[in-house]
Short mmCIF file of C-alpha atoms in Angstrom, two decimals:
data_model
loop_
_atom_site.label_atom_id
_atom_site.label_comp_id
_atom_site.label_asym_id
_atom_site.label_seq_id
_atom_site.Cartn_x
_atom_site.Cartn_y
_atom_site.Cartn_z
CA MET A 1 14.47 -18.40 24.43
CA GLU A 2 13.55 -19.84 21.06
CA ASN A 3 10.70 -18.00 19.34
CA HIS A 4 11.06 -15.07 21.76
CA TYR A 5 12.08 -11.74 20.22
CA GLU A 6 12.39 -8.18 21.34
CA VAL A 7 10.48 -6.96 18.28
CA ILE A 8 8.17 -8.82 15.90
CA ILE A 9 7.24 -7.24 12.58
CA ILE A 10 4.15 -8.25 10.64
CA GLY A 11 4.82 -7.63 6.96
CA GLY A 12 8.01 -8.04 4.96
CA SER A 13 7.81 -5.56 2.10
CA ALA A 14 9.57 -2.19 2.01
CA ALA A 15 8.33 -0.83 5.35
CA GLY A 16 8.77 -4.08 7.24
CA LEU A 17 12.23 -4.76 5.84
CA ALA A 18 13.37 -1.21 6.61
CA ALA A 19 12.13 -1.55 10.19
CA THR A 20 13.94 -4.89 10.47
CA LEU A 21 17.20 -3.29 9.38
CA ALA A 22 16.88 -0.41 11.85
CA ILE A 23 16.31 -2.90 14.68
CA ALA A 24 19.08 -5.25 13.52
CA ARG A 25 21.60 -2.44 13.73
CA THR A 26 20.72 -1.90 17.40
CA MET A 27 21.63 -5.58 18.04
CA LYS A 28 18.12 -6.34 19.26
CA THR A 29 16.47 -9.61 18.22
CA VAL A 30 13.84 -9.13 15.53
CA LEU A 31 11.50 -11.45 13.68
CA CYS A 32 9.90 -10.35 10.41
CA ILE A 33 6.91 -12.44 9.27
CA ASP A 34 6.02 -11.96 5.60
CA SER A 35 2.91 -13.31 3.88
CA GLY A 36 4.44 -12.74 0.43
CA ALA A 37 1.69 -10.43 -0.88
CA PRO A 38 3.16 -6.90 -1.20
CA CYS A 39 0.85 -4.13 -2.37
CA ASN A 40 3.00 -3.49 -5.47
CA LYS A 41 3.07 -7.15 -6.52
CA PHE A 42 1.34 -6.24 -9.79
CA SER A 43 3.98 -3.69 -10.83
CA ASP A 44 7.06 -4.61 -12.84
CA HIS A 45 8.98 -1.48 -11.83
CA MET A 46 9.03 1.00 -8.97
CA HIS A 47 9.80 4.69 -9.31
CA ASN A 48 10.41 7.88 -7.34
CA PHE A 49 12.92 6.16 -5.06
CA ILE A 50 16.38 7.63 -5.51
CA GLY A 51 18.96 4.95 -6.25
CA HIS A 52 16.25 2.45 -7.17
CA ASP A 53 14.27 4.29 -9.85
CA GLY A 54 12.98 1.71 -12.34
CA ASP A 55 14.11 -1.28 -10.28
CA SER A 56 12.04 -4.43 -10.01
CA PRO A 57 10.16 -4.60 -6.68
CA VAL A 58 10.92 -8.32 -6.53
CA GLU A 59 14.66 -7.74 -6.93
CA PHE A 60 14.55 -4.87 -4.42
CA ARG A 61 13.00 -7.09 -1.75
CA SER A 62 15.40 -9.93 -2.52
CA GLN A 63 18.40 -7.63 -2.16
CA ALA A 64 17.00 -6.19 1.07
CA LYS A 65 16.61 -9.67 2.54
CA ASP A 66 20.19 -10.51 1.59
CA ASN A 67 21.30 -7.38 3.44
CA LEU A 68 19.35 -8.37 6.54
CA LEU A 69 20.67 -11.91 6.74
CA LYS A 70 24.13 -10.52 7.49
CA TYR A 71 22.83 -9.63 10.96
CA LYS A 72 22.83 -12.39 13.56
CA THR A 73 19.83 -11.06 15.47
CA VAL A 74 17.50 -11.16 12.43
CA ARG A 75 15.11 -13.93 11.49
CA LEU A 76 12.92 -13.79 8.39
CA VAL A 77 9.91 -16.12 8.17
CA GLU A 78 7.41 -16.66 5.38
CA GLY A 79 4.00 -17.07 6.93
CA LYS A 80 0.64 -15.51 7.68
CA VAL A 81 -0.16 -14.03 11.08
CA ILE A 82 -3.59 -15.21 12.20
CA LYS A 83 -3.76 -14.05 15.82
CA VAL A 84 -2.15 -11.52 18.16
CA ASN A 85 -2.77 -11.53 21.92
CA LYS A 86 -1.51 -8.81 24.23
CA ALA A 87 -0.29 -9.97 27.62
CA LYS A 88 0.93 -7.63 30.34
CA THR A 89 4.48 -7.16 29.05
CA GLU A 90 4.52 -9.03 25.75
CA PHE A 91 2.65 -9.95 22.60
CA GLN A 92 1.87 -13.52 21.58
CA ILE A 93 1.70 -13.94 17.80
CA THR A 94 0.30 -17.03 16.13
CA ALA A 95 1.27 -17.52 12.49
CA THR A 96 0.75 -20.21 9.91
CA VAL A 97 4.19 -21.24 8.64
CA ARG A 98 4.41 -24.03 6.07
CA ASN A 99 0.88 -25.18 6.99
CA THR A 100 1.78 -25.37 10.69
CA GLU A 101 0.72 -22.98 13.44
CA LYS A 102 3.68 -21.40 15.21
CA LEU A 103 3.68 -19.26 18.35
CA TYR A 104 6.07 -16.33 18.67
CA VAL A 105 6.48 -13.90 21.57
CA GLY A 106 7.70 -10.31 21.32
CA LYS A 107 8.04 -7.28 23.57
CA LYS A 108 7.09 -4.86 20.79
CA ILE A 109 5.15 -5.33 17.58
CA ILE A 110 5.21 -3.38 14.31
CA PHE A 111 2.41 -3.65 11.78
CA ALA A 112 3.89 -3.17 8.31
CA SER A 113 1.07 -5.28 6.93
CA GLY A 114 -0.11 -2.99 4.14
CA VAL A 115 -3.49 -2.98 2.45
CA ASN A 116 -5.32 -5.15 -0.04
CA ASP A 117 -6.71 -3.35 -3.08
CA LEU A 118 -10.11 -4.89 -3.81
CA ILE A 119 -9.80 -4.48 -7.55
CA ASN A 120 -12.43 -7.09 -8.38
CA ASP A 121 -14.99 -5.14 -6.34
CA VAL A 122 -14.90 -2.50 -9.09
CA ASN A 123 -16.79 -4.98 -11.32
CA ILE A 124 -14.82 -4.22 -14.48
CA LYS A 125 -13.97 -7.36 -16.42
CA ASP A 126 -10.24 -8.12 -16.69
CA ILE A 127 -9.13 -5.12 -14.59
CA GLU A 128 -6.66 -7.39 -12.78
CA LYS A 129 -4.76 -7.91 -16.04
CA PHE A 130 -3.96 -4.20 -16.21
CA TRP A 131 -3.68 -3.22 -12.54
CA GLY A 132 -0.26 -1.75 -11.76
CA LYS A 133 0.68 -1.57 -15.44
CA SER A 134 -1.83 0.63 -17.27
CA ALA A 135 -4.62 0.77 -14.68
CA LEU A 136 -2.83 2.97 -12.20
CA HIS A 137 -3.18 4.33 -8.69
CA CYS A 138 -0.54 7.05 -8.39
CA PRO A 139 0.79 9.57 -10.95
CA TYR A 140 3.92 10.17 -8.90
CA CYS A 141 4.74 6.47 -9.28
CA HIS A 142 3.70 5.99 -12.91
CA GLY A 143 2.83 9.34 -14.49
CA TYR A 144 6.16 9.88 -16.23
CA GLU A 145 5.91 6.58 -18.12
CA VAL A 146 2.42 7.38 -19.48
CA ALA A 147 2.91 11.11 -20.06
CA ASN A 148 1.04 12.62 -23.01
CA ARG A 149 -0.98 9.47 -23.60
CA ALA A 150 -4.75 9.11 -23.83
CA THR A 151 -5.72 8.82 -20.17
CA GLY A 152 -8.96 8.02 -18.39
CA LEU A 153 -9.88 9.11 -14.89
CA ILE A 154 -12.33 6.66 -13.31
CA PHE A 155 -13.77 8.48 -10.32
CA ASP A 156 -17.33 8.76 -9.07
CA ASN A 157 -16.63 10.93 -6.03
CA SER A 158 -15.17 14.24 -4.89
CA ARG A 159 -11.59 13.14 -5.59
CA LEU A 160 -12.20 13.63 -9.31
CA MET A 161 -11.28 17.31 -9.52
CA ASP A 162 -8.20 16.85 -7.36
CA MET A 163 -6.97 14.04 -9.61
CA ALA A 164 -7.86 15.91 -12.80
CA SER A 165 -5.82 18.94 -11.76
CA MET A 166 -2.82 16.69 -11.05
CA ILE A 167 -2.99 14.42 -14.08
CA TYR A 168 -3.29 17.48 -16.34
CA ASN A 169 0.41 18.07 -15.56
CA TRP A 170 1.37 14.79 -17.28
CA THR A 171 -1.15 14.79 -20.12
CA LYS A 172 -3.78 17.08 -21.63
CA ASN A 173 -5.47 14.12 -23.32
CA ILE A 174 -7.86 13.27 -20.48
CA THR A 175 -11.30 11.68 -20.44
CA VAL A 176 -13.36 11.52 -17.25
CA LEU A 177 -15.24 8.24 -16.78
CA THR A 178 -17.77 8.40 -13.95
CA ASN A 179 -18.83 4.76 -14.37
CA GLY A 180 -22.56 5.40 -14.29
CA THR A 181 -22.63 8.29 -11.83
CA LYS A 182 -24.04 11.58 -13.08
CA ILE A 183 -21.34 14.25 -13.22
CA SER A 184 -23.70 16.74 -11.59
CA SER A 185 -23.59 14.67 -8.38
CA ILE A 186 -19.78 14.81 -8.33
CA CYS A 187 -18.87 18.29 -9.57
CA SER A 188 -20.37 21.71 -9.21
CA GLU A 189 -21.39 23.61 -12.31
CA SER A 190 -18.25 25.72 -12.14
CA GLU A 191 -16.09 22.59 -11.87
CA GLN A 192 -17.84 21.06 -14.87
CA ASN A 193 -17.19 24.25 -16.81
CA GLU A 194 -13.52 24.05 -15.85
CA LEU A 195 -13.31 20.52 -17.22
CA LYS A 196 -14.93 21.68 -20.46
CA ARG A 197 -12.55 24.64 -20.66
CA LYS A 198 -9.67 22.16 -20.49
CA ASN A 199 -11.30 20.09 -23.30
CA ILE A 200 -11.77 17.16 -20.95
CA GLU A 201 -14.55 14.89 -22.18
CA ILE A 202 -16.98 13.46 -19.61
CA ILE A 203 -18.54 10.02 -20.11
CA ASP A 204 -21.04 8.82 -17.51
CA LYS A 205 -21.71 5.35 -18.94
CA VAL A 206 -21.17 2.18 -16.88
CA ILE A 207 -17.82 0.53 -17.63
CA THR A 208 -17.96 -3.22 -18.23
CA GLU A 209 -14.55 -4.29 -19.54
CA PHE A 210 -10.91 -3.41 -20.15
CA VAL A 211 -9.39 -4.72 -23.38
CA GLY A 212 -5.71 -4.92 -24.32
CA GLU A 213 -2.65 -7.14 -24.46
CA SER A 214 0.19 -7.90 -22.02
CA GLY A 215 -1.05 -5.42 -19.44
CA ASN A 216 -1.28 -2.58 -21.96
CA LEU A 217 -4.76 -1.07 -22.06
CA GLU A 218 -6.19 -0.36 -25.50
CA THR A 219 -9.96 -0.05 -25.12
CA VAL A 220 -12.58 0.59 -22.44
CA ARG A 221 -15.96 -0.97 -23.18
CA PHE A 222 -19.26 0.36 -21.79
CA SER A 223 -22.55 -1.33 -20.93
CA ASP A 224 -24.24 -0.05 -24.11
CA GLY A 225 -21.57 -1.72 -26.24
CA SER A 226 -19.75 1.48 -27.15
CA THR A 227 -16.00 1.82 -26.58
CA ILE A 228 -13.26 4.41 -26.18
CA SER A 229 -9.57 4.00 -26.97
CA LEU A 230 -7.33 4.77 -24.00
CA ASP A 231 -3.72 3.99 -23.17
CA CYS A 232 -4.13 4.06 -19.41
CA VAL A 233 -6.55 4.89 -16.62
CA TYR A 234 -6.23 6.11 -13.06
CA ILE A 235 -8.56 4.48 -10.58
CA HIS A 236 -8.71 4.11 -6.79
CA PRO A 237 -10.45 0.81 -6.01
CA PRO A 238 -11.74 0.16 -2.50
CA PHE A 239 -9.20 -1.36 -0.16
CA LYS A 240 -9.06 -3.21 3.12
CA LEU A 241 -6.41 -3.19 5.79
CA ASN A 242 -4.54 -6.44 5.99
CA CYS A 243 -4.81 -7.81 9.55
CA GLU A 244 -7.91 -5.64 10.10
CA ASP A 245 -9.56 -8.18 12.42
CA ILE A 246 -6.36 -8.49 14.46
CA LEU A 247 -6.05 -4.72 14.73
CA ASN A 248 -9.65 -4.40 15.87
CA LYS A 249 -9.18 -7.07 18.52
CA LEU A 250 -6.14 -5.21 19.85
CA GLN A 251 -8.27 -2.01 19.81
CA VAL A 252 -5.79 -0.18 17.61
CA ASN A 253 -7.31 3.10 16.44
CA ILE A 254 -8.29 3.27 12.76
CA ASP A 255 -8.72 6.79 11.37
CA GLU A 256 -11.44 8.23 9.13
CA THR A 257 -9.52 7.15 6.01
CA ARG A 258 -9.68 3.51 7.22
CA LEU A 259 -5.94 3.41 7.91
CA ILE A 260 -4.02 2.82 11.15
CA LYS A 261 -3.72 6.04 13.14
CA VAL A 262 -0.13 6.77 14.19
CA ASP A 263 1.82 9.71 15.57
CA GLY A 264 5.01 11.18 14.15
CA PHE A 265 7.03 8.33 15.66
CA GLN A 266 4.76 5.64 14.09
CA ARG A 267 3.22 4.78 17.47
CA THR A 268 -0.39 3.65 17.68
CA ASN A 269 -2.69 4.24 20.65
CA ILE A 270 -1.74 0.83 22.09
CA GLU A 271 1.48 0.75 24.10
CA GLY A 272 4.13 -1.32 22.36
CA VAL A 273 2.31 -1.37 19.02
CA TYR A 274 3.77 0.54 16.06
CA ALA A 275 2.70 0.73 12.43
CA CYS A 276 4.30 1.92 9.21
CA GLY A 277 3.94 1.89 5.45
CA ASP A 278 0.81 1.65 3.32
CA CYS A 279 -1.37 0.61 6.27
CA THR A 280 -0.89 4.10 7.74
CA THR A 281 -0.97 6.52 4.80
CA TYR A 282 -2.60 7.27 1.45
CA PHE A 283 0.84 8.35 0.20
CA ARG A 284 1.87 4.99 -1.18
CA ALA A 285 5.48 5.05 -2.26
CA VAL A 286 8.33 2.66 -1.58
CA SER A 287 10.55 5.54 -0.47
CA ASN A 288 7.92 6.68 2.04
CA ALA A 289 7.40 3.15 3.32
CA VAL A 290 11.15 2.76 3.87
CA SER A 291 11.29 6.06 5.74
CA GLN A 292 8.39 5.14 8.00
CA GLY A 293 9.82 1.67 8.61
CA ASN A 294 13.13 3.17 9.66
CA ILE A 295 11.38 5.48 12.11
CA ALA A 296 9.24 2.68 13.56
CA GLY A 297 12.26 0.44 14.03
CA ALA A 298 14.32 3.17 15.66
CA MET A 299 11.59 4.40 17.98
CA CYS A 300 10.49 1.00 19.26
CA THR A 301 14.10 0.08 20.08
CA LYS A 302 14.57 3.42 21.81
CA GLU A 303 11.66 2.48 24.02
CA LEU A 304 13.35 -0.85 24.74
CA PHE A 305 16.57 0.96 25.68
CA GLN A 306 14.72 3.24 28.09
CA ASN A 307 12.79 0.38 29.68
CA SER A 308 15.98 -1.61 30.34
CA TRP A 309 17.77 1.49 31.66
CA TYR A 310 15.26 1.85 34.49
CA GLU A 311 14.93 -1.84 35.34
#
């Protein structure tokens, strides 16, 4: 029937597209609904993905979609999912597509819906101009390109020492910026001494603004008017799960890190509901998202095979 699919995927970036491919190759019908807001939309290049190192994320997704359209059982839709209802043997998904509400029905559902980094909640003026370019989240994704440059670590919590020990591999020119939090409330005395031993400066002033051109950070300005010259910063802004309200209504378990809890086969606690990609892990990498998407696609179709075998 029209608008009925064996699997419906919410999210059409790396994880969702990989899951779509895995399902397509089993000859099962699959619908992938993409809102067009991937987590790496601010980045010009992606890294640490063999065969695609340095590629444009936009071109990667475009090529992936071209691959998928070769399969007759695939349908790709641009839209935003606004409601998911679980019936006895199926899921009813309502999505806004070209300003019109559409109803789709699927036997299985995969959340590849990612997260939304709340960068403006950090309250640093113009941070959005640098996010994904010189205001960075992950050294494994971007560290090589900014190696040996003047680097700031903006952390006001216990993750500071963990990040400092990692970033020190890429550059020794590090400044810790606690953004108004006293370092004594973040680090023990021995940890502070270790930072000093590594010649890492600590600044506990409130940050007010990033200054630079074309996404390249040049200066960080503080509330007292003083500044420091930096080439890049690492910062972990707060984030929110996309589709969080929908997930809560379905009673999908969210773990202590505020991500969807899945097992090794990308299954959630709700039968027929899978999840993959950035909405399930802190390890944000395109290669990891593709791997998880492949697993989710394979495992949900395996469940379909087994169900039909015993019918």
